[in-house]
Amino acid sequence: MSLHEKQRRNRKEFVPLDWERAEKIREVLHYLHEINKLVPIIVEGKRDKKALKEIGFSGEIITLHSGKSIYEFAENISTRFEKVVLLFDWDQKGEELYAKIGEHLNGMWEDFASIRELLKILCQKEISEIEQIPTLFQRISGQNLDVTKWEE
């Protein structure tokens, strides 16, 4: 086998797998970005927050794991804000936290629950963590995700 054939075989060429789904993910995240200008997003941890900041989110993003109990955290949030977006992972732990925090913040997050559900559907079973969204987007579109730019 020639050197050229070996290089060609070893090279991973990008093939867009699902451009339409990537655009829908971008649209949902752009919508969330606009909401986040006025409403804080609550995520599980620092890596989720970092991932959202890296793709252009500039509003307040609050991490759940800040050393407080769930009750203390919810009390603090309910005194500081009228509305919040709950954006937890959709793995087992994330689902449990989503239910617990949601119960404590009743009436504050339900308006935005469909955003998380849409992301779950769009990301299918490929990923289950918020921090993995930029990587998934890159893989299915061949582009870096930037939620600040939107073209209709």
Backbone as numpy.savetxt, mean C-alpha at the origin, in Angstrom:
# Nx Ny Nz CAx CAy CAz Cx Cy Cz
28.29 -24.43 -26.82 27.44 -23.25 -26.82 28.34 -22.00 -26.82
28.03 -21.05 -27.68 28.85 -19.85 -27.79 28.59 -18.93 -26.59
29.52 -18.00 -26.38 29.40 -17.03 -25.30 28.13 -16.20 -25.47
27.85 -15.80 -26.73 26.66 -15.00 -27.00 25.38 -15.76 -26.62
25.31 -17.04 -26.94 24.13 -17.84 -26.58 23.98 -17.96 -25.07
25.11 -18.11 -24.35 25.07 -18.20 -22.88 24.56 -16.89 -22.29
25.08 -15.76 -22.81 24.63 -14.46 -22.31 23.15 -14.24 -22.58
22.71 -14.61 -23.79 21.31 -14.44 -24.14 20.41 -15.31 -23.26
20.83 -16.50 -22.97 20.05 -17.41 -22.13 19.98 -16.92 -20.69
21.08 -16.33 -20.19 21.14 -15.88 -18.81 20.49 -14.52 -18.60
20.32 -13.75 -19.67 19.73 -12.43 -19.54 18.23 -12.55 -19.29
17.78 -11.83 -18.30 16.35 -11.81 -18.01 15.75 -10.60 -18.72
15.00 -10.85 -19.73 14.37 -9.76 -20.46 13.01 -9.46 -19.83
12.73 -8.16 -19.75 11.46 -7.74 -19.17 10.35 -7.90 -20.19
9.29 -8.52 -19.76 8.09 -8.63 -20.58 6.93 -8.14 -19.72
6.27 -7.03 -20.12 5.15 -6.56 -19.30 4.10 -7.66 -19.15
3.81 -7.98 -17.91 2.89 -9.07 -17.65 1.44 -8.60 -17.61
1.23 -7.43 -17.06 -0.14 -7.01 -16.84 -0.24 -5.49 -16.74
-0.10 -4.83 -17.87 -0.11 -3.38 -17.92 -1.42 -2.79 -17.40
-2.54 -3.40 -17.76 -3.85 -2.89 -17.34 -3.98 -2.92 -15.81
-3.56 -4.00 -15.20 -3.63 -4.11 -13.73 -2.69 -3.09 -13.09
-1.52 -2.89 -13.66 -0.58 -1.90 -13.13 -1.21 -0.51 -13.15
-1.90 -0.17 -14.22 -2.55 1.14 -14.32 -3.66 1.29 -13.29
-4.38 0.22 -13.02 -5.43 0.28 -11.99 -4.82 0.47 -10.60
-3.71 -0.21 -10.34 -3.01 -0.02 -9.05 -2.56 1.42 -8.94
-1.98 1.97 -10.01 -1.54 3.36 -9.99 -2.72 4.30 -9.72
-3.85 4.04 -10.37 -5.04 4.89 -10.20 -5.54 4.86 -8.75
-5.63 3.68 -8.16 -6.10 3.56 -6.77 -5.13 4.27 -5.83
-3.83 4.08 -6.05 -2.85 4.72 -5.18 -2.80 6.23 -5.37
-3.04 6.70 -6.59 -3.11 8.15 -6.80 -4.31 8.74 -6.05
-5.43 8.05 -6.13 -6.62 8.47 -5.39 -6.33 8.51 -3.88
-5.66 7.47 -3.38 -5.28 7.43 -1.96 -4.32 8.56 -1.63
-3.40 8.86 -2.52 -2.45 9.97 -2.34 -3.21 11.29 -2.16
-4.24 11.50 -2.98 -5.04 12.72 -2.88 -5.79 12.77 -1.54
-6.34 11.66 -1.11 -7.03 11.59 0.17 -6.06 11.88 1.31
-4.85 11.34 1.19 -3.84 11.47 2.24 -3.38 12.92 2.44
-3.70 13.80 1.53 -3.38 15.22 1.73 -4.20 15.79 2.88
-5.35 15.16 3.15 -6.25 15.64 4.21 -6.46 14.63 5.34
-6.28 13.35 5.04 -6.62 12.28 5.99 -5.38 11.41 6.21
-5.02 11.17 7.47 -3.85 10.32 7.71 -4.12 8.86 7.37
-3.05 8.17 7.00 -3.09 6.74 6.72 -2.40 6.03 7.88
-3.04 4.98 8.38 -2.42 4.16 9.43 -1.95 2.87 8.80
-0.66 2.57 8.97 -0.05 1.34 8.46 0.53 0.55 9.64
0.89 -0.70 9.36 1.42 -1.55 10.43 2.78 -1.11 10.94
3.72 -0.93 10.02 5.08 -0.69 10.48 5.87 0.29 9.63
7.13 0.46 10.02 8.03 1.43 9.39 8.28 1.13 7.91
8.38 -0.14 7.55 8.65 -0.48 6.14 7.46 -0.11 5.25
6.24 -0.27 5.76 5.05 0.14 5.00 5.07 1.65 4.79
5.36 2.37 5.85 5.42 3.83 5.77 6.50 4.27 4.79
7.67 3.66 4.88 8.79 3.99 3.99 8.41 3.74 2.53
7.76 2.62 2.26 7.36 2.29 0.89 6.39 3.34 0.33
5.43 3.76 1.14 4.47 4.78 0.68 5.17 6.12 0.44
6.07 6.50 1.32 6.82 7.76 1.15 7.67 7.71 -0.12
8.27 6.55 -0.39 9.15 6.42 -1.56 8.39 6.54 -2.88
7.10 6.21 -2.88 6.34 6.32 -4.13 5.57 7.64 -4.23
5.80 8.54 -3.26 5.28 9.89 -3.40 4.27 10.37 -2.39
3.89 9.54 -1.43 2.93 10.00 -0.43 3.60 11.06 0.44
2.89 12.16 0.66 3.47 13.26 1.43 2.63 13.64 2.64
1.43 13.07 2.77 0.59 13.36 3.92 1.04 12.57 5.14
0.28 12.69 6.19 0.64 12.01 7.44 0.40 10.51 7.32
1.42 9.76 7.67 1.34 8.30 7.71 1.78 7.88 9.10
0.90 7.17 9.78 1.11 6.80 11.17 1.34 5.30 11.25
2.38 4.90 11.98 2.65 3.47 12.15 1.98 2.97 13.42
1.37 1.82 13.31 0.68 1.20 14.44 1.67 0.77 15.51
2.74 0.14 15.09 3.69 -0.42 16.05 4.58 0.69 16.61
4.04 1.38 17.59 4.77 2.49 18.20 4.98 2.27 19.69
4.79 1.06 20.15 5.02 0.73 21.56 3.80 0.87 22.45
2.69 1.32 21.91 1.46 1.47 22.70 0.57 0.26 22.50
-0.33 0.06 23.45 -1.33 -1.00 23.28 -2.31 -0.55 22.19
-3.05 -1.50 21.65 -4.03 -1.16 20.60 -5.05 -0.16 21.15
-5.48 -0.37 22.39 -6.46 0.54 23.00 -5.88 1.95 23.13
-4.64 2.07 23.64 -4.01 3.38 23.78 -3.82 4.06 22.42
-3.39 3.27 21.45 -3.19 3.80 20.10 -4.50 4.35 19.55
-5.56 3.55 19.64 -6.87 3.96 19.12 -7.40 5.20 19.84
-7.22 5.26 21.14 -7.66 6.44 21.90 -6.94 7.69 21.43
-5.63 7.57 21.24 -4.83 8.69 20.77 -5.30 9.15 19.39
-5.53 8.22 18.49 -5.98 8.55 17.14 -7.36 9.21 17.16
-8.26 8.66 17.96 -9.63 9.19 17.97 -9.70 10.59 18.55
-8.76 10.98 19.39 -8.76 12.35 19.91 -8.09 13.32 18.94
-7.26 12.82 18.04 -6.51 13.69 17.13 -7.17 13.87 15.76
-7.97 12.89 15.32 -8.48 12.93 13.95 -9.97 12.58 13.89
-10.64 13.11 12.86 -12.04 12.75 12.60 -12.13 11.51 11.73
-11.23 11.41 10.74 -11.22 10.31 9.77 -9.80 9.79 9.62
-9.68 8.51 9.32 -8.39 7.89 9.02 -8.58 6.82 7.95
-7.49 6.48 7.29 -7.48 5.37 6.34 -6.70 4.24 7.00
-7.30 3.07 7.11 -6.60 1.89 7.63 -6.03 1.12 6.44
-4.72 1.03 6.39 -4.07 0.35 5.27 -3.10 -0.70 5.81
-3.69 -1.76 6.34 -2.88 -2.85 6.89 -2.68 -3.93 5.85
-1.62 -4.73 6.06 -1.35 -5.86 5.18 -2.56 -6.78 5.17
-2.64 -7.63 4.14 -3.76 -8.58 4.09 -3.32 -10.00 4.35
-2.23 -10.14 5.12 -1.87 -11.45 5.65 -2.68 -11.67 6.92
-2.51 -12.81 7.57 -3.33 -13.13 8.74 -3.18 -12.09 9.84
-1.94 -11.71 10.15 -1.70 -10.72 11.20 -2.34 -9.37 10.84
-2.18 -8.96 9.59 -2.76 -7.69 9.15 -4.27 -7.68 9.23
-4.88 -8.80 8.85 -6.35 -8.90 8.92 -6.83 -8.81 10.37
-6.10 -9.46 11.28 -6.47 -9.40 12.71 -6.35 -7.98 13.24
-5.26 -7.31 12.91 -5.07 -5.93 13.35 -6.12 -5.00 12.74
-6.44 -5.23 11.49 -7.45 -4.43 10.79 -8.79 -4.53 11.52
-9.15 -5.73 11.92 -10.42 -5.94 12.63 -10.38 -5.27 14.02
-9.28 -5.45 14.75 -9.18 -4.89 16.11 -9.16 -3.38 16.10
-8.31 -2.81 15.27 -8.23 -1.35 15.20 -9.53 -0.78 14.65
-10.08 -1.44 13.64 -11.35 -0.99 13.06 -12.45 -0.93 14.09
-12.47 -1.90 14.98 -13.48 -1.93 16.04 -13.31 -0.74 16.98
-12.06 -0.42 17.33 -11.79 0.69 18.24 -11.99 2.06 17.60
-11.85 2.12 16.28 -12.00 3.40 15.57 -13.31 3.44 14.77
-14.31 2.79 15.29 -15.60 2.69 14.62 -16.11 4.06 14.17
-16.49 4.16 12.89 -17.02 5.39 12.34 -15.97 6.33 11.76
-14.69 5.98 11.91 -13.63 6.87 11.45 -12.98 6.43 10.14
-13.09 5.18 9.78 -12.32 4.63 8.67 -13.17 3.99 7.56
-14.40 3.71 7.84 -15.23 2.94 6.91 -15.38 3.59 5.53
-15.36 4.92 5.48 -15.49 5.62 4.19 -14.39 5.23 3.20
-13.25 4.78 3.73 -12.10 4.49 2.89 -11.76 3.00 2.82
-12.60 2.16 3.37 -12.33 0.71 3.42 -12.21 0.10 2.02
-12.92 0.65 1.06 -12.89 0.09 -0.30 -11.51 0.22 -0.95
-10.72 1.19 -0.53 -9.38 1.37 -1.10 -8.51 0.15 -0.80
-8.51 -0.27 0.45 -7.73 -1.45 0.84 -8.24 -2.69 0.12
-9.56 -2.81 0.01 -10.14 -3.99 -0.66 -9.76 -4.02 -2.14
-9.77 -2.86 -2.79 -9.35 -2.79 -4.19 -7.89 -3.20 -4.36
-7.04 -2.69 -3.47 -5.62 -3.06 -3.54 -5.43 -4.56 -3.33
-6.18 -5.14 -2.41 -6.11 -6.59 -2.18 -6.45 -7.36 -3.46
-7.51 -6.93 -4.12 -7.95 -7.60 -5.34 -6.92 -7.42 -6.46
-6.43 -6.19 -6.62 -5.49 -5.90 -7.70 -4.14 -6.58 -7.50
-3.74 -6.72 -6.25 -2.46 -7.36 -5.97 -2.59 -8.88 -5.92
-3.82 -9.35 -5.95 -4.16 -10.77 -5.96 -3.41 -11.49 -4.84
-2.92 -12.65 -5.14 -2.22 -13.40 -4.10 -0.71 -13.29 -4.25
-0.26 -12.41 -5.16 1.17 -12.25 -5.38 1.88 -11.63 -4.19
1.23 -10.68 -3.55 1.81 -10.04 -2.38 0.74 -9.92 -1.31
1.17 -9.74 -0.08 0.21 -9.57 1.02 0.62 -8.43 1.95
1.63 -7.67 1.55 2.12 -6.60 2.40 2.18 -5.29 1.63
1.85 -4.21 2.30 1.86 -2.88 1.70 3.25 -2.55 1.16
4.27 -2.90 1.90 5.64 -2.57 1.50 6.05 -3.22 0.17
5.33 -4.24 -0.27 5.66 -4.95 -1.50 4.99 -4.35 -2.75
4.10 -3.39 -2.58 3.38 -2.82 -3.72 4.32 -2.20 -4.75
5.31 -1.38 -4.35 6.19 -0.80 -5.38 6.93 -1.87 -6.20
7.36 -2.93 -5.56 8.07 -4.01 -6.26 7.13 -4.73 -7.22
5.91 -5.01 -6.78 4.93 -5.64 -7.66 4.66 -4.76 -8.87
4.48 -3.48 -8.64 4.20 -2.55 -9.74 5.35 -2.56 -10.74
6.57 -2.51 -10.25 7.75 -2.55 -11.12 7.77 -3.84 -11.94
7.43 -4.94 -11.30 7.46 -6.24 -11.98 6.41 -6.35 -13.08
5.21 -5.81 -12.85 4.15 -5.99 -13.84 4.06 -4.86 -14.87
4.78 -3.74 -14.61 4.70 -2.62 -15.55 6.05 -2.24 -16.16
7.13 -2.60 -15.47 8.45 -2.20 -15.95 8.79 -0.76 -15.61
7.99 -0.14 -14.76 8.21 1.25 -14.38 8.22 1.39 -12.87
8.85 2.47 -12.41 8.77 2.81 -10.99 7.45 3.51 -10.75
6.89 3.29 -9.59 5.61 3.87 -9.24 5.80 5.26 -8.64
5.06 6.23 -9.15 5.06 7.59 -8.62 3.61 8.04 -8.58
3.04 8.10 -7.38 1.61 8.42 -7.25 1.31 9.90 -7.40
2.36 10.73 -7.47 2.12 12.16 -7.59 1.78 12.56 -9.02
2.12 11.71 -9.97 1.85 12.01 -11.38 0.66 11.19 -11.85
-0.25 11.87 -12.51 -1.44 11.16 -13.01 -1.81 11.71 -14.37
-2.00 10.82 -15.30 -2.45 11.20 -16.64 -3.69 10.40 -16.96
-4.74 11.09 -17.32 -5.99 10.38 -17.67 -6.02 10.11 -19.15
